[in-house]
Short mmCIF file of C-alpha atoms in Angstrom, two decimals:
data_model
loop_
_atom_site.label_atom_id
_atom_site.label_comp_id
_atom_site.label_asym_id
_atom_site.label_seq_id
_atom_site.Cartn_x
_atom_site.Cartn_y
_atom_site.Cartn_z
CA UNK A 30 10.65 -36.77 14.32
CA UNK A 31 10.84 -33.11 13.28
CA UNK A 32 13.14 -29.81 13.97
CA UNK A 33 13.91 -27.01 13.06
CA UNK A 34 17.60 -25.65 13.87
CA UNK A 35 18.59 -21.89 13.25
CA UNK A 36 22.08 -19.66 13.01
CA UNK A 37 23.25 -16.29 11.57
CA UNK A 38 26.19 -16.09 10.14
CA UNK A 39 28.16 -12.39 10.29
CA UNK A 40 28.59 -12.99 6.29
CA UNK A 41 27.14 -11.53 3.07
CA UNK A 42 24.13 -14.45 2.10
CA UNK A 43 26.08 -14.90 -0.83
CA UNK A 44 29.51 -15.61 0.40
CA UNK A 45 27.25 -17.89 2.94
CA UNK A 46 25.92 -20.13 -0.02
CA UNK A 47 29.11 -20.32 -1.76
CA UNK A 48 30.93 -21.68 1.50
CA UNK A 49 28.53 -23.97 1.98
CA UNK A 50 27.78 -25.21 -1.86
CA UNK A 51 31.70 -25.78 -2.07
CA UNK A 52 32.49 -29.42 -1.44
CA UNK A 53 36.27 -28.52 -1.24
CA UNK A 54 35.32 -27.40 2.46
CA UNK A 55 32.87 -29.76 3.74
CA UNK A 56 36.07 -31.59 5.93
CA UNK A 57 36.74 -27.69 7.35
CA UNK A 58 33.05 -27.66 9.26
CA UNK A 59 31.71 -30.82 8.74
CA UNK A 60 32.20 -32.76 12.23
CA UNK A 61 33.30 -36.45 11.61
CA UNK A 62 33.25 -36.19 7.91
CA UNK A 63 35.25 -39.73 6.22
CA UNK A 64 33.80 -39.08 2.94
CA UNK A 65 31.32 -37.35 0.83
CA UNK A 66 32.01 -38.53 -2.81
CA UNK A 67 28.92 -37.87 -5.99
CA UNK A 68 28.04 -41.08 -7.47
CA UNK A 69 25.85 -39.58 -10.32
CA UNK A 70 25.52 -36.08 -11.42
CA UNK A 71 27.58 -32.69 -9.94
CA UNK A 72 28.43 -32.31 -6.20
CA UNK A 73 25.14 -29.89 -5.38
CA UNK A 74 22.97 -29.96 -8.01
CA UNK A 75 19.18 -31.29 -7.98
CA UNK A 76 19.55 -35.17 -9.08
CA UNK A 77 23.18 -35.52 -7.70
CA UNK A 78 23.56 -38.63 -5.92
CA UNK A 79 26.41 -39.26 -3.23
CA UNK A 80 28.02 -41.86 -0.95
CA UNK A 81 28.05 -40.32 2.59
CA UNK A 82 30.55 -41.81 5.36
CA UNK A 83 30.56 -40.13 8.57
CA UNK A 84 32.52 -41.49 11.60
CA UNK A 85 30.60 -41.10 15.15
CA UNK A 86 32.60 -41.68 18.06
CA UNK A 87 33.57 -45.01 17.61
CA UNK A 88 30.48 -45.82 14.79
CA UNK A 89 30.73 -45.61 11.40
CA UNK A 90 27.40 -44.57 9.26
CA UNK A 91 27.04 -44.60 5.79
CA UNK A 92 24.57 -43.07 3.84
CA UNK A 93 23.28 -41.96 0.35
CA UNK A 94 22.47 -38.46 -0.02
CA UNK A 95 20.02 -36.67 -3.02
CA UNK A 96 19.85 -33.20 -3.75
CA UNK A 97 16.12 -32.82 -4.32
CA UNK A 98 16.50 -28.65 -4.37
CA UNK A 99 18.80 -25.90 -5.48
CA UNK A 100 16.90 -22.38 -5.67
CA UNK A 101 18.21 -20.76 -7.28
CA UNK A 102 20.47 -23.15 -9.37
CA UNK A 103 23.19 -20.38 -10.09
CA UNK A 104 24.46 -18.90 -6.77
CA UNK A 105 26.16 -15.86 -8.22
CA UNK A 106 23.91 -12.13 -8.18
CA UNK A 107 21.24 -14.09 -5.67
CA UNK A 108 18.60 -10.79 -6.28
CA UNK A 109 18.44 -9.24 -2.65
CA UNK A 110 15.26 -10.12 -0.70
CA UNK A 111 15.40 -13.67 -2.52
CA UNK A 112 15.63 -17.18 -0.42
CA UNK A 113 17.82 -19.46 -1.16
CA UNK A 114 16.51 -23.06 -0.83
CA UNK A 115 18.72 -26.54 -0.35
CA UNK A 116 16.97 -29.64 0.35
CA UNK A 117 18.23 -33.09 0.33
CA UNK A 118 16.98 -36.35 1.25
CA UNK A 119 19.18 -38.58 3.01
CA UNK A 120 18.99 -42.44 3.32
CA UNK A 121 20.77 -44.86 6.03
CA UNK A 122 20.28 -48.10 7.27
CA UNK A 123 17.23 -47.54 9.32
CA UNK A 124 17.00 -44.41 8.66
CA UNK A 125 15.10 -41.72 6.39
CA UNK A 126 15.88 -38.10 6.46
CA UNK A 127 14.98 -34.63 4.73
CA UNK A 128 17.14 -31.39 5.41
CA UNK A 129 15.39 -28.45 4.10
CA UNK A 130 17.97 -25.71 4.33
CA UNK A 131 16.61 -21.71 3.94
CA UNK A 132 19.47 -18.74 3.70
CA UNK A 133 18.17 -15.39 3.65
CA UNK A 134 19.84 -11.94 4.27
CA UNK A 135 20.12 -10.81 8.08
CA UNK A 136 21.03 -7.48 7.13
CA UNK A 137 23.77 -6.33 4.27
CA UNK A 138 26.91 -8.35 6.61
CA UNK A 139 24.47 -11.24 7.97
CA UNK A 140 22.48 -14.77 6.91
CA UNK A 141 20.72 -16.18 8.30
CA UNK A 142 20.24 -20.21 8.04
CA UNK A 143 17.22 -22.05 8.86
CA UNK A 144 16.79 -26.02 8.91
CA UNK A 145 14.37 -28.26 8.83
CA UNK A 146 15.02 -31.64 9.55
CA UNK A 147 12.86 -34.66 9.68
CA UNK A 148 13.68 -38.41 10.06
CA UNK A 149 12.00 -41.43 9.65
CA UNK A 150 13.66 -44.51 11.63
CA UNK A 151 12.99 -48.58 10.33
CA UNK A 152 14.66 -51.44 12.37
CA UNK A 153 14.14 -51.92 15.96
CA UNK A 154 17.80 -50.01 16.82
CA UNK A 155 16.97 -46.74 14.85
CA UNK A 156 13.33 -46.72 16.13
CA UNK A 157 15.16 -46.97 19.85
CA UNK A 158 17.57 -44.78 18.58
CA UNK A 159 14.82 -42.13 17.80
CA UNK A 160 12.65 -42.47 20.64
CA UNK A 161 15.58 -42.68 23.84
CA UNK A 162 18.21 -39.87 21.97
CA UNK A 163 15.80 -37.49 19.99
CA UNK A 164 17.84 -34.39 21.01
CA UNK A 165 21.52 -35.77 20.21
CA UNK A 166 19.83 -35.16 15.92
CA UNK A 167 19.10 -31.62 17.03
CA UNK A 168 22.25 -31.02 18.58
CA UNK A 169 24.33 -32.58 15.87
CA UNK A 170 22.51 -30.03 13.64
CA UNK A 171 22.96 -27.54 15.87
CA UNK A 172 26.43 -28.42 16.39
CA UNK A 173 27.58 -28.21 12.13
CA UNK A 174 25.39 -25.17 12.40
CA UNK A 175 27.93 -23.86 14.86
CA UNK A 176 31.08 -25.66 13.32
CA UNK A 177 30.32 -24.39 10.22
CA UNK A 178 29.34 -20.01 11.06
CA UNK A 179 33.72 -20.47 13.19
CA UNK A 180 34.75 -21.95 9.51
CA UNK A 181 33.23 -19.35 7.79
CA UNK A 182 33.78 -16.27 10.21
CA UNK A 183 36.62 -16.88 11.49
CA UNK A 184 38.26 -19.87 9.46
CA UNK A 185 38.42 -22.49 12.34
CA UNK A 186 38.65 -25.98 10.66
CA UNK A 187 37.42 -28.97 13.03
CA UNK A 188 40.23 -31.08 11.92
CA UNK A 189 42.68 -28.73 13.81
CA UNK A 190 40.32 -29.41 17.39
CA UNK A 191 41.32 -31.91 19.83
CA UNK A 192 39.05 -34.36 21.36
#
């Protein structure tokens, strides 16, 4: 299963990355975050290896996330016209995914962020998973996509909502 999810965010691209590359606010826009902890290498850079917990309703999935990209590597004085790439590979029981984040510049106050996602299910309940619920992955997306431009616009933490 593939999609591709897109936002803009009323930020310079920079600012953008650096919200996003921070691991200090993944629990501020990150819906259902328990943990997100490196297990090798540095939080965001290519190679880095982390434990993944995320809490679902009343399900609990953990995975183990790779950063396969990071373009550029230094996300200070991005040159202007310049994409910046962040890819990872994520791995779950039953399931195989790769998010291939783009940010590029909107205009001189705007990113925008394009994903690609694509998963790859194994077990009979992911496969089901896959093929009865295929647009709950694209709204999740969708949904940090959104979670994430209220954080970073207008500082709205997802903690702080109820239900």
């Amino acid at each position: 299963m593939k999609y591709t999810v897109s936002i803009e965010v009323a930020l310079p691209r920079e600012k953008v990355v650096r919200l996003l590359a921070d691991p200090v606010h993944l629990p501020q826009w990150l819906r259902g975050l328990v943990l997100h902890e490196p297990l090798s290498g540095v939080h965001g850079q290519v190679g880095t290896t982390s434990r993944v917990v995320m809490q679902m309703g009343q399900r609990t999935f953990e995975c183990t996330e790779t950063i396969t990209r990071r373009e550029p590597a230094d996300l200070r004085g991005i040159p202007k016209g310049s994409v910046v790439h962040f890819d990872r590979e994520i791995v779950g029981e039953g399931m195989w995914s790769a998010v291939r984040d783009r940010l590029t510049e909107a205009g001189p106050e705007a990113t925008l962020w394009v994903s690609e996602n694509e998963y790859r299910f194994s077990g009979v309940l992911m496969r089901l998973v896959g093929l009865l619920m295929p647009g709950s992955f694209r709204k999740q997306s969708q949904q940090h996509m959104q979670d994430f431009k209220a954080f970073a616009e207008e500082g709205k933490d997802v903690r702080d909502a109820t239900g």
